[in-house]
CSV table of C-alpha atoms in Angstrom, one decimal:
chain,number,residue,atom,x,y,z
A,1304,UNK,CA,115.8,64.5,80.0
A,1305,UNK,CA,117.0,66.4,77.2
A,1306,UNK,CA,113.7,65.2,75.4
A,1307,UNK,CA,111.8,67.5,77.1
A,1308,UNK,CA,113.5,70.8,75.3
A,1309,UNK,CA,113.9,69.0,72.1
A,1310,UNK,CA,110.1,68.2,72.4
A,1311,UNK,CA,109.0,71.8,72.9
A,1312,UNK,CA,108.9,73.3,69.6
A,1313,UNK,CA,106.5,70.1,68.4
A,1314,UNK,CA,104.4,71.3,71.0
A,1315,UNK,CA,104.2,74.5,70.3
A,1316,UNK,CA,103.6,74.3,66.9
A,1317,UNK,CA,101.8,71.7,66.7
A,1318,UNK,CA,100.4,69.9,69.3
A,1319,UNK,CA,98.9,73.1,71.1
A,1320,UNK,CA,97.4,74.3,67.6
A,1321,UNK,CA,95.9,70.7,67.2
A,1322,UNK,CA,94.3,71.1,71.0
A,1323,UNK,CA,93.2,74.4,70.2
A,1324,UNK,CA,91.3,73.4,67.3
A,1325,UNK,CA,90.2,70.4,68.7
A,1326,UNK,CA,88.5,72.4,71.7
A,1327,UNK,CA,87.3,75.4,69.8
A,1328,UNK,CA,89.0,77.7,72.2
A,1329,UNK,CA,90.1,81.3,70.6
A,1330,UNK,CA,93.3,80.9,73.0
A,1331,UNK,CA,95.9,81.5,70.7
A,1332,UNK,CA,94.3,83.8,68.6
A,1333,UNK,CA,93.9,86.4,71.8
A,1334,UNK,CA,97.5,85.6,72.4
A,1335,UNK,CA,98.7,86.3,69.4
A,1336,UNK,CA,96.7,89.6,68.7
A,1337,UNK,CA,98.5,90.6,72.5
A,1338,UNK,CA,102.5,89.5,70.5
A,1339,UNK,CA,101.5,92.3,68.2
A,1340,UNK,CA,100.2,95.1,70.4
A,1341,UNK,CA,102.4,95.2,72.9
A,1342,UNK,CA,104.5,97.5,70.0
A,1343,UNK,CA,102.0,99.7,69.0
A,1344,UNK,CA,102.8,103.4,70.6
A,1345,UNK,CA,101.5,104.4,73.5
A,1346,UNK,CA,99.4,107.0,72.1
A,1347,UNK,CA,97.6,103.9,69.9
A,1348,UNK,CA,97.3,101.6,73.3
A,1349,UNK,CA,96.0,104.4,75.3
A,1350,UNK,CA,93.0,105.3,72.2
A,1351,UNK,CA,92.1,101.4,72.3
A,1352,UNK,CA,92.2,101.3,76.2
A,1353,UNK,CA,89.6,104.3,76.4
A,1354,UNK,CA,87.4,103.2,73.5
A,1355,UNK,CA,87.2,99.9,75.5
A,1356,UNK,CA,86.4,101.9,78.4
A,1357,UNK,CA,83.4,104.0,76.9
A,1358,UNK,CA,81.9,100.6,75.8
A,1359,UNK,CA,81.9,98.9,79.3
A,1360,UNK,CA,80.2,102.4,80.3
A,1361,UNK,CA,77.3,102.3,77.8
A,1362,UNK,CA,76.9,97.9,78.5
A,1363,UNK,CA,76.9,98.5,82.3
A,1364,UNK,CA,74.3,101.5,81.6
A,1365,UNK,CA,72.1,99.1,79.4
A,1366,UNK,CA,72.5,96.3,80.7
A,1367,UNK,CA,73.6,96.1,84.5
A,1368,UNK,CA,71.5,98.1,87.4
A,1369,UNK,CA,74.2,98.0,90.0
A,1370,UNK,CA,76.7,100.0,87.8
A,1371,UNK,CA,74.0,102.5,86.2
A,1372,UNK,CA,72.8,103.4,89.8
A,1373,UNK,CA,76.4,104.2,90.6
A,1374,UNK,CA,77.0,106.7,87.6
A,1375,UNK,CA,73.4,108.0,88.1
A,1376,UNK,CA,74.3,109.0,91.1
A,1377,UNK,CA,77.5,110.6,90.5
A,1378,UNK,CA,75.3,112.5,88.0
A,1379,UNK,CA,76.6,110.6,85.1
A,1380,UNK,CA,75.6,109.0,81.7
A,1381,UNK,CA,78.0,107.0,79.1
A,1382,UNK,CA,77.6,110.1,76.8
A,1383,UNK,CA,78.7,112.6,79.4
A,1384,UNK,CA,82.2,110.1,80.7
A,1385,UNK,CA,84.4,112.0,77.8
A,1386,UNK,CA,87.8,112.4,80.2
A,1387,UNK,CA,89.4,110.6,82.9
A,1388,UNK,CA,88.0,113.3,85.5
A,1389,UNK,CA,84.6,113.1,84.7
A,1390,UNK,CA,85.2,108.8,85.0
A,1391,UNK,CA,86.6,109.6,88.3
A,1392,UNK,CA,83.7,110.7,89.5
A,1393,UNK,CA,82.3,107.3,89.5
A,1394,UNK,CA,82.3,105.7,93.2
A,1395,UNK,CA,85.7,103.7,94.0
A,1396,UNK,CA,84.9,100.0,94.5
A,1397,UNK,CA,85.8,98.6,97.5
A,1398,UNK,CA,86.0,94.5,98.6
A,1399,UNK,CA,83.2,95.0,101.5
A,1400,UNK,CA,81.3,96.7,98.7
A,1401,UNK,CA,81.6,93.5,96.3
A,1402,UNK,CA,80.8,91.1,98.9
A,1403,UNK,CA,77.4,92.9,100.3
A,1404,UNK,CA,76.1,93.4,96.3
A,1405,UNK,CA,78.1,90.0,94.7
A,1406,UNK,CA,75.0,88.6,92.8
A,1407,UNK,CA,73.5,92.7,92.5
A,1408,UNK,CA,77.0,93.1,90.5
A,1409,UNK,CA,75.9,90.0,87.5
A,1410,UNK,CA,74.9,92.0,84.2
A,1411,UNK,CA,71.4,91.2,82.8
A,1412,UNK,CA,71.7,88.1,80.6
A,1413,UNK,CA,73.6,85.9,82.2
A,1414,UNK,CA,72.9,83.4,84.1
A,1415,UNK,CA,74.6,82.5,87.2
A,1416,UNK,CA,75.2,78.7,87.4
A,1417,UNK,CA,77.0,79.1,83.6
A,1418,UNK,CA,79.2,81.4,84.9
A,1419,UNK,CA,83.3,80.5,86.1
A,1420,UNK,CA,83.0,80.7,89.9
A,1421,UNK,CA,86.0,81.0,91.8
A,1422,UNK,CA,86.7,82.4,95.6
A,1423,UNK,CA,89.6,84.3,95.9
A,1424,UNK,CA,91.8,84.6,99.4
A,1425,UNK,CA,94.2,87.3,98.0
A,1426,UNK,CA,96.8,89.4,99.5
A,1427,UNK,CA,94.6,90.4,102.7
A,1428,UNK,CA,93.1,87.1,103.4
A,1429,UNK,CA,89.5,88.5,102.9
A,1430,UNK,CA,87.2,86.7,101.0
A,1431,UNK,CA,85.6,87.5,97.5
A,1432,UNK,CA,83.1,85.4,95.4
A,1433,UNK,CA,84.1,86.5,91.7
A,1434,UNK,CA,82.4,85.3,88.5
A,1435,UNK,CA,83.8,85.3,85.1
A,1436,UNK,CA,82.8,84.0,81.4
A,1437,UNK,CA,85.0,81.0,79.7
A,1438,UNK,CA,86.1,84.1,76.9
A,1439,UNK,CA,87.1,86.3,79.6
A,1440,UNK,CA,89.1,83.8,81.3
A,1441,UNK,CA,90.8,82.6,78.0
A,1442,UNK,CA,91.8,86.6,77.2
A,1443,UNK,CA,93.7,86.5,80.9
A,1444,UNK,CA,95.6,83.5,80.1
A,1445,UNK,CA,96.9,84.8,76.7
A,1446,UNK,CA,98.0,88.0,78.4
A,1447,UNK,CA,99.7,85.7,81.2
A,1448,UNK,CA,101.5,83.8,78.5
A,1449,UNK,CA,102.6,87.0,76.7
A,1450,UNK,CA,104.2,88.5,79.7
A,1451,UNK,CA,105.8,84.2,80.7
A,1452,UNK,CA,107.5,85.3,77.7
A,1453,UNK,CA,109.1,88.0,78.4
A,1454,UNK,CA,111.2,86.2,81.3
A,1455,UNK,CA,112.6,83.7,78.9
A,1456,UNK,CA,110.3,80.9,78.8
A,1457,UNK,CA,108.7,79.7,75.2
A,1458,UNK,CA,105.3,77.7,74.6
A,1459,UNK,CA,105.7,74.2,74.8
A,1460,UNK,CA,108.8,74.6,77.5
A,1461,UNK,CA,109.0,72.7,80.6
A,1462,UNK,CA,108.0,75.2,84.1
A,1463,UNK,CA,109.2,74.6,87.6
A,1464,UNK,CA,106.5,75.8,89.9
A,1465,UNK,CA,107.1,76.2,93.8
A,1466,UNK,CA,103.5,77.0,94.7
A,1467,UNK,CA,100.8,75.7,97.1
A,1468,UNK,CA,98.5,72.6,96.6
A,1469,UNK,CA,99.7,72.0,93.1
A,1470,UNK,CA,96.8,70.8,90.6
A,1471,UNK,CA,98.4,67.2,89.7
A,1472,UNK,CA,96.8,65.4,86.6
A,1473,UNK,CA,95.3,62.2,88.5
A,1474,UNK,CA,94.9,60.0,85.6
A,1475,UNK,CA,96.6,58.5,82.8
A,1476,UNK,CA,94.9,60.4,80.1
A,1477,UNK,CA,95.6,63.8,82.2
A,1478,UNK,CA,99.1,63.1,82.3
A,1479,UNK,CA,99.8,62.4,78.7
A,1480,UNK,CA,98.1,65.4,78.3
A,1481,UNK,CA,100.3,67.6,80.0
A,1482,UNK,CA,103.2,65.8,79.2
A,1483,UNK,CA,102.5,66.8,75.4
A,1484,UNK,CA,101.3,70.5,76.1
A,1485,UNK,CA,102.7,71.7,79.4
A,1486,UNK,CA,105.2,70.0,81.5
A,1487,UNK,CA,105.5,70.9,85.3
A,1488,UNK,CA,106.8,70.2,88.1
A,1489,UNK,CA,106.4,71.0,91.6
A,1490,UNK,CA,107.7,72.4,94.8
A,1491,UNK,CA,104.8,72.5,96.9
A,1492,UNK,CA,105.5,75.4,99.5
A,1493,UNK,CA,103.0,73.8,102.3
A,1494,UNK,CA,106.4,72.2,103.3
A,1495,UNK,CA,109.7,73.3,102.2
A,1496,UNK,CA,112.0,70.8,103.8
A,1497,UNK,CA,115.9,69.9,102.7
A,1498,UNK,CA,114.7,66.5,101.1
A,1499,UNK,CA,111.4,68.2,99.1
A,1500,UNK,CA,113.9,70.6,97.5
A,1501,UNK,CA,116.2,67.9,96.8
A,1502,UNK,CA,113.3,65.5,95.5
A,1503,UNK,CA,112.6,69.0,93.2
A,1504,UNK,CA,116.5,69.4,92.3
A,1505,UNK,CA,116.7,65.7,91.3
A,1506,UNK,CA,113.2,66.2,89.1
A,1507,UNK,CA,114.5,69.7,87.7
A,1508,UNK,CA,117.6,67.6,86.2
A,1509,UNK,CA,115.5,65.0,84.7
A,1510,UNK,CA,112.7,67.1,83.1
A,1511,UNK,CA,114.8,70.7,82.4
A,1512,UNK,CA,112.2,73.3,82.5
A,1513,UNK,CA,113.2,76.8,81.3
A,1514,UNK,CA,111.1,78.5,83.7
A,1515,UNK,CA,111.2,79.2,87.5
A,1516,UNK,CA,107.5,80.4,88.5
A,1517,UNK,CA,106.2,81.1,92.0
A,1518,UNK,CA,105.2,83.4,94.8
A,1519,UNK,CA,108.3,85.4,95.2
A,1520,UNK,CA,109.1,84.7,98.6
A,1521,UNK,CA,108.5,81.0,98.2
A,1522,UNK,CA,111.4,81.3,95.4
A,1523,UNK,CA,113.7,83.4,97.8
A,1524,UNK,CA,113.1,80.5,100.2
A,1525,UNK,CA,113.9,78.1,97.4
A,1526,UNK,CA,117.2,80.1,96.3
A,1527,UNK,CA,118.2,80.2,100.3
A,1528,UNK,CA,118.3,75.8,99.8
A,1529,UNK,CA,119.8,76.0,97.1
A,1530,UNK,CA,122.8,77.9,98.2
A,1531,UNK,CA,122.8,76.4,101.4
A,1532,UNK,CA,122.8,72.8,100.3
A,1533,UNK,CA,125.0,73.8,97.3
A,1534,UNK,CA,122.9,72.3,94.4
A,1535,UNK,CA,123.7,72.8,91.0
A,1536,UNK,CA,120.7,71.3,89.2
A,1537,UNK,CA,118.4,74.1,88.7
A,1538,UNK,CA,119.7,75.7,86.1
A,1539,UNK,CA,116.4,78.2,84.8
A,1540,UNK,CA,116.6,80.8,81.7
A,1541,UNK,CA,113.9,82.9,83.1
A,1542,UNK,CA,112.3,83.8,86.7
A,1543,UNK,CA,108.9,84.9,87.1
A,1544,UNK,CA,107.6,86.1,90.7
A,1545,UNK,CA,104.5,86.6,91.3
A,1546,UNK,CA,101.9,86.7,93.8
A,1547,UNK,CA,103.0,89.1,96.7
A,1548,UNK,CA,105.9,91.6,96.8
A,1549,UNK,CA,109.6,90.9,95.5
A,1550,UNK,CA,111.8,92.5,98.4
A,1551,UNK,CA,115.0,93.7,97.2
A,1552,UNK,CA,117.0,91.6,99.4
A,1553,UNK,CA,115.3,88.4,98.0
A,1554,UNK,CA,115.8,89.8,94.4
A,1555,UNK,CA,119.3,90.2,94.9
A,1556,UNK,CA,120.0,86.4,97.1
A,1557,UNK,CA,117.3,85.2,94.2
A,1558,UNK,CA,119.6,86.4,91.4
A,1559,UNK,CA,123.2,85.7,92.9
A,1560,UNK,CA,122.2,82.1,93.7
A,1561,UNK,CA,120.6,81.5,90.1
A,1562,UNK,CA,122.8,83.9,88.4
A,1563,UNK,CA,119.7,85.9,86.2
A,1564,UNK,CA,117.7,88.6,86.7
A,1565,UNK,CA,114.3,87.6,88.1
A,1566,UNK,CA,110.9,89.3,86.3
A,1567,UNK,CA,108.3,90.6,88.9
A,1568,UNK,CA,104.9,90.4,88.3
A,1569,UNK,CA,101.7,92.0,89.7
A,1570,UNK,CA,98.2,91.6,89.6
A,1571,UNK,CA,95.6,90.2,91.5
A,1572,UNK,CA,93.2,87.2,91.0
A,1573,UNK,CA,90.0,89.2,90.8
A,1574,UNK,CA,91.3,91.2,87.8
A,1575,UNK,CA,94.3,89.1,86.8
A,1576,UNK,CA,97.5,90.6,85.5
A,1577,UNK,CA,98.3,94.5,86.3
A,1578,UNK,CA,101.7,94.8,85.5
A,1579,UNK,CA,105.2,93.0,84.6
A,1580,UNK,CA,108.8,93.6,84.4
A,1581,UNK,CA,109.8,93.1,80.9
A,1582,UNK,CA,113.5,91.7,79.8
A,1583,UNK,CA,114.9,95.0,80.1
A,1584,UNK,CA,113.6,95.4,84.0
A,1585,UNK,CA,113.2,98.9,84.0
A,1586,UNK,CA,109.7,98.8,85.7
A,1587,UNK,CA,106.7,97.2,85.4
A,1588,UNK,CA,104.5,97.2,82.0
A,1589,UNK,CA,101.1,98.1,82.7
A,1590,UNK,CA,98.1,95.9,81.1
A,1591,UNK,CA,96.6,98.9,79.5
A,1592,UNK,CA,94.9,96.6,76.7
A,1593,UNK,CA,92.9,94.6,79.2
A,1594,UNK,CA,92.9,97.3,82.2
A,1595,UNK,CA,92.1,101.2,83.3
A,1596,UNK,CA,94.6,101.5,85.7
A,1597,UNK,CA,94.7,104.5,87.9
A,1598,UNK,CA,97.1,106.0,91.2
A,1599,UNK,CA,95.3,108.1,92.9
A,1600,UNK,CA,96.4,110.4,96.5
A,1601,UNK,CA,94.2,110.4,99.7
A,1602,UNK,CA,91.9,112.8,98.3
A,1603,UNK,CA,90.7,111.2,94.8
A,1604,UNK,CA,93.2,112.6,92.5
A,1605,UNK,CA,95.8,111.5,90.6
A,1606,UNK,CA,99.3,110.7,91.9
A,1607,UNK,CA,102.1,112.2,89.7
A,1608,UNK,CA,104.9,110.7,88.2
A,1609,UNK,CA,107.6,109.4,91.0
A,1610,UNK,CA,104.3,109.7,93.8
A,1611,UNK,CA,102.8,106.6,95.4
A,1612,UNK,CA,99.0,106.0,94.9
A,1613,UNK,CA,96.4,103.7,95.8
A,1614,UNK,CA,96.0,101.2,92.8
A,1615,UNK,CA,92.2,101.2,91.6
A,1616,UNK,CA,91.5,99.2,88.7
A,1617,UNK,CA,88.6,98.7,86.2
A,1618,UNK,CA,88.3,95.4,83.9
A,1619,UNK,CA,87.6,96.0,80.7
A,1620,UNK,CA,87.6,92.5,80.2
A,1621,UNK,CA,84.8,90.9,82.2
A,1622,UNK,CA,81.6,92.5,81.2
A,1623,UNK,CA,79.5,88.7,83.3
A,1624,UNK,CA,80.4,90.5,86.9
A,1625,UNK,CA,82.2,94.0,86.1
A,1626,UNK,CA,85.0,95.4,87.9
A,1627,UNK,CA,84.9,99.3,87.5
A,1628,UNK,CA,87.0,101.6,89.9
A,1629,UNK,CA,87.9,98.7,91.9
A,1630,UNK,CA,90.6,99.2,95.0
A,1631,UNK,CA,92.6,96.5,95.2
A,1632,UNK,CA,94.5,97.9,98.6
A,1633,UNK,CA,97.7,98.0,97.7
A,1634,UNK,CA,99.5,101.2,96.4
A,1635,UNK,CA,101.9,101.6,93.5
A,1636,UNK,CA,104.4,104.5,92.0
A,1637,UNK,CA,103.3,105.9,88.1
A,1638,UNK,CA,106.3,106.3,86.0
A,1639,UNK,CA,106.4,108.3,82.9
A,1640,UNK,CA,110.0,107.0,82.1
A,1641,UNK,CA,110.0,105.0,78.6
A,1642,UNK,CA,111.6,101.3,78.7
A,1643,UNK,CA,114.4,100.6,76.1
A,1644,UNK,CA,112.6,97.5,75.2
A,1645,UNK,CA,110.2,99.2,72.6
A,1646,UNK,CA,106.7,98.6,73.7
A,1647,UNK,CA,104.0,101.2,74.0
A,1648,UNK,CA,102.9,99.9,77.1
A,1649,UNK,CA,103.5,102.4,79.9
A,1650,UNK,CA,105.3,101.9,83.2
A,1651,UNK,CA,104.8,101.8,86.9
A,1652,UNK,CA,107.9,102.0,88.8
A,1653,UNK,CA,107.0,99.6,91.9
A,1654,UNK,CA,104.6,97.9,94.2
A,1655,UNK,CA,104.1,98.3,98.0
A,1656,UNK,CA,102.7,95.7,100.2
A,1657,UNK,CA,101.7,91.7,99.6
A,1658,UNK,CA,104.3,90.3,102.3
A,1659,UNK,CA,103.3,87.1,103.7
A,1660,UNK,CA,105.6,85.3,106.3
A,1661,UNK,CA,106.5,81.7,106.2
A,1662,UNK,CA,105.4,79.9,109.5
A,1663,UNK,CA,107.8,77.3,111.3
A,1664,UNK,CA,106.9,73.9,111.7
A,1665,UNK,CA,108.8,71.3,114.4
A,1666,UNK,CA,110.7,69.7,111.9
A,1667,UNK,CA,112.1,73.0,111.0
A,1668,UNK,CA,110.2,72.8,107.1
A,1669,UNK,CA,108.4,76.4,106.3
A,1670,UNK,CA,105.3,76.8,105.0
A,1671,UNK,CA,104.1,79.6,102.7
A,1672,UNK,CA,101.2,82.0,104.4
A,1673,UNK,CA,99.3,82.4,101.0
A,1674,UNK,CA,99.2,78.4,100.7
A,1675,UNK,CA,97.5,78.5,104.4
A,1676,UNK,CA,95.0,81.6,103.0
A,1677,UNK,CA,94.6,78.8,99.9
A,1678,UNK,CA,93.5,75.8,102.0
A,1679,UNK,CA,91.4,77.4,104.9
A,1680,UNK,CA,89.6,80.4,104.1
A,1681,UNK,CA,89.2,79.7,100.5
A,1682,UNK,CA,87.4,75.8,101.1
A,1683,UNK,CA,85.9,76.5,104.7
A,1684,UNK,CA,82.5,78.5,104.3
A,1685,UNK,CA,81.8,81.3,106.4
A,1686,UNK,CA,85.4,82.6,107.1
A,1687,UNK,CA,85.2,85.9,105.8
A,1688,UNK,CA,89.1,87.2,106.9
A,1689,UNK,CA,91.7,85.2,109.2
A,1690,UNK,CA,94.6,86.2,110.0
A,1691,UNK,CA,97.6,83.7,112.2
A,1692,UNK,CA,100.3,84.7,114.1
A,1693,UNK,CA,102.5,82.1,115.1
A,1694,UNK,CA,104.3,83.0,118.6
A,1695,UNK,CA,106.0,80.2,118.7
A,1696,UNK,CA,106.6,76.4,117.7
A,1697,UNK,CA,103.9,75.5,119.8
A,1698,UNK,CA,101.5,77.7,119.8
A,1699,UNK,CA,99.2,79.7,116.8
A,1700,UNK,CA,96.7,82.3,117.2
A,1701,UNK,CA,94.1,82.5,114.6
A,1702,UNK,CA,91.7,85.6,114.3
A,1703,UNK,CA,88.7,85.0,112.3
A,1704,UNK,CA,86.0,87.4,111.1
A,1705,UNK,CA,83.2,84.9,110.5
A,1706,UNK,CA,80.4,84.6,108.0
A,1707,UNK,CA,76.7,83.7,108.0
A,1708,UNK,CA,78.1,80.1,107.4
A,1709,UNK,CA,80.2,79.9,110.0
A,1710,UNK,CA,79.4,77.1,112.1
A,1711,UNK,CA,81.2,75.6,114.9
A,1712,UNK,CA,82.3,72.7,113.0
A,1713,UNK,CA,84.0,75.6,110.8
A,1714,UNK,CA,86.1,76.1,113.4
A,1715,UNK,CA,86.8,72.5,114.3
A,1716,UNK,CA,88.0,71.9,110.9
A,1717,UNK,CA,90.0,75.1,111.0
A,1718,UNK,CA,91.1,74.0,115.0
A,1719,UNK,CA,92.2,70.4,113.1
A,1720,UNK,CA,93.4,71.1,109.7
A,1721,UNK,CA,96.0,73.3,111.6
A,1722,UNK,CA,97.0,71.1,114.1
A,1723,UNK,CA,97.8,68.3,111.9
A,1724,UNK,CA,99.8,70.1,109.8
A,1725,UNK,CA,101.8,71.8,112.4
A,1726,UNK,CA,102.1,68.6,115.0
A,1727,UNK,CA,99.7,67.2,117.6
A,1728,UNK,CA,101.0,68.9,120.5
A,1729,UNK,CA,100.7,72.3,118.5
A,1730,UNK,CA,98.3,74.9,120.8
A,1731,UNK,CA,95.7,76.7,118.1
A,1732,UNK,CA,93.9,79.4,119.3
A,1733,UNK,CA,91.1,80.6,117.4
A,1734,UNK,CA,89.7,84.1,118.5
A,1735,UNK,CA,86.4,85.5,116.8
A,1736,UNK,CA,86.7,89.0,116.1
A,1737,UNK,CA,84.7,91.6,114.4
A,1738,UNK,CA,87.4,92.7,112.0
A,1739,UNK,CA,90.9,92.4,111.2
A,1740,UNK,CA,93.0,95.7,111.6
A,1741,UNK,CA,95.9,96.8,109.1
A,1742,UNK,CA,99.0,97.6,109.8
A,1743,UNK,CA,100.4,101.1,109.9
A,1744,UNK,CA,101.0,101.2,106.1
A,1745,UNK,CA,97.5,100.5,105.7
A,1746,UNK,CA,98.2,96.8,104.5
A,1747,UNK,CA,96.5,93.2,106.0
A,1748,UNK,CA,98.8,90.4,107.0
A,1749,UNK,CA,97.3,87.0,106.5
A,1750,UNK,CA,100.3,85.4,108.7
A,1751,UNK,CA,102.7,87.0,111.1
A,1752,UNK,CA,105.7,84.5,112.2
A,1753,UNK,CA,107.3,85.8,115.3
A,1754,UNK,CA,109.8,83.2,115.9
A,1755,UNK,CA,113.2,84.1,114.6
A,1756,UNK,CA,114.1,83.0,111.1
């Protein structure tokens, strides 16, 4: 309904400041400050980004035992961490290294149960516990909205979604709600059929949301439908992909069905947004105001201009559970180009790796790996990594590294959830395994569909 776009400037201006006010929450504020950075020079960005550094350095030091064991043992105080080499010194952090020291890594002061939990299934369908404070979890989502805006979209505009296990208001009050702040709909990617599209086409028409948001193979898979069925109802101003690697031949069968250029996104959940193409899509603006992002070769050091690197990152944000010289697997190319569009943020030029395949089911719908990763190893204690390989329509292999919680009703649940979802005459093998091995480029695949698409 046209409604809905003529509604969105009262919402932004004031029915969000009215919520904000009414909560308390410094939202706005944080995403405000973010609308003005983003122009400073780079020279400005990159003095904020280290000051912010050296100040996580001398908190950790003070006040969290883990981290100041680490730089004592790399022969290092806050006072002596004056360049990036001497930083680099301190031990990279690696996933199995969170997971056996999780509750080691909580700074002195906080407590535990007030903390945001969340358990993340991520790109390589390993496990991690993270915890977070309300503030810290606020700052991500102003610097989410900042870069929304970037693809087109504007506070108080309706978003089509196509992601897994949508969050649905259940009640009335929920629903008002987010019809007056933050209307979306769904495409839920556990099943992509011809009539869910449709149903999403038909809801797209009535609602008319600006943005397209979702994992970006879930939207290539959306923008194949499209085309195929020949609909002509979703009609977006902006496209933001996220969540696990843009291909260039779904970029360019993304862009020729919807006819704009789509922004790609990266980040992860346990340090939220890394980097994001801007409207001038010459590369991918690093997050240097929340983020010490570094590229580094084999050997520790760092990857030049133009030269792939493994992506380690260090939160400057989250100083409940700190994330310094964290790995996060996948591997990325530096730039040192300059984007027309004016901001001071610098670039990267790409992102390797985070390619999930869609698995079949009998009635020929597809369903998104990462939404699998979402429902199993997230909600089932004592899966530690999975991985499943579908070899055919009737048959799945599942390769589990268990936990200590791993029970064999674990697996029944795993055994069942599975088999309902992909038909009762579906064969579900689950093989325990010690560990899951990458690929030849180094990266995990949560599912592997071997049927011909």
């Amino acid at each position: 309904m046209l409604k809905h776009r003529l509604f969105s400037p009262l919402r932004r201006h004031l029915m969000e400041p009215l919520d904000a006010l009414r909560s308390g929450t410094p939202f706005l504020n944080y995403w405000k400050e973010l609308e003005r950075t983003q122009y400073l020079p780079e020279a400005a960005l990159r003095r904020v980004q280290w000051e912010r550094l050296t100040d996580l350095l001398a908190y950790v030091w003070d006040n969290n035992q883990f981290y100041r064991e680490r730089m004592e043992q790399a022969g290092l105080t806050p006072e002596t961490v004056t360049s990036p080499e001497e930083f680099r010194k301190i031990p990279v952090l690696s996933k199995e290294c969170i997971r056996q020291n999780t509750l080691a890594m909580i700074s002195r002061g906080y407590d535990v149960g007030s903390l945001m939990k969340f358990k993340t299934g991520g790109s390589t369908g390993k496990s991690l516990e993270i915890y977070l404070t309300e503030e810290c979890s606020e700052r991500r989502n102003a610097c989410a909205r900042r870069h929304d805006r970037w693809a087109g979209w504007n506070p108080g505009e309706p978003i089509g979604a196509v992601w897994g296990n949508p969050e649905l208001p259940r009640d009335m009050k929920s629903r008002i709600k987010d019809w007056f702040l933050s209307p979306v709909i769904y495409l839920d990617t556990m099943s992509v059929t011809e009539a869910s599209v449709r149903a999403f086409a038909a809801e797209w028409e009535q609602v008319q949301p600006t943005l397209l948001y979702g994992h970006a193979h879930s939207i290539f898979v959306l923008a194949e439908f499209v085309r195929d069925l020949r609909l002509n109802g979703i009609t977006p101003k902006g496209i933001l992909s996220t969540s696990m690697m843009l291909m260039p031949h779904e970029r360019r069968t993304i862009e020729s069905v919807f006819g704009i250029k789509v922004t790609d996104r990266y980040g992860c959940e346990e340090v939220s947004l890394i980097a994001s193409e801007c409207e001038r899509h010459e590369g991918m603006h690093l997050n240097i105001e929340h983020l010490y992002i570094e590229f580094l070769r084999e050997d520790g050091s760092p990857a030049s201009p133009g030269e792939p690197g493994t992506i380690v990152v260090t939160d400057l944000m989250n100083r409940a559970m700190p994330f310094i010289r964290y790995r996060v697997e996948d591997v990325g190319v530096p730039s040192d180009r300059k984007c027309k569009c004016g901001r001071g943020l610098p670039l990267m030029e790409s992102v390797t790796g985070r390619v999930a395949d869609f698995l079949i089911k009998k009635d020929g719908s597809r369903v998104a790996g990462i939404s699998l990763i979402e429902n199993t190893l997230t909600k089932m204690p004592g899966i530690v990594q999975m991985q499943i390989v579908q070899e055919s329509m009737d048959s799945l292999v599942v390769r589990v590294v268990p936990g200590a919680e791993f029970k064999d009703s674990t697996q029944c649940g795993l055994r069942d959830y599975l088999t309902e979802l992909f038909g009762s005459g579906t064969e579900v093998e689950i093989s325990i395994v010690d560990a899951i091995a990458p690929e030849a480029s180094g990266k995990y695949r949560f599912s592997i569909c071997r049927i011909s698409q």
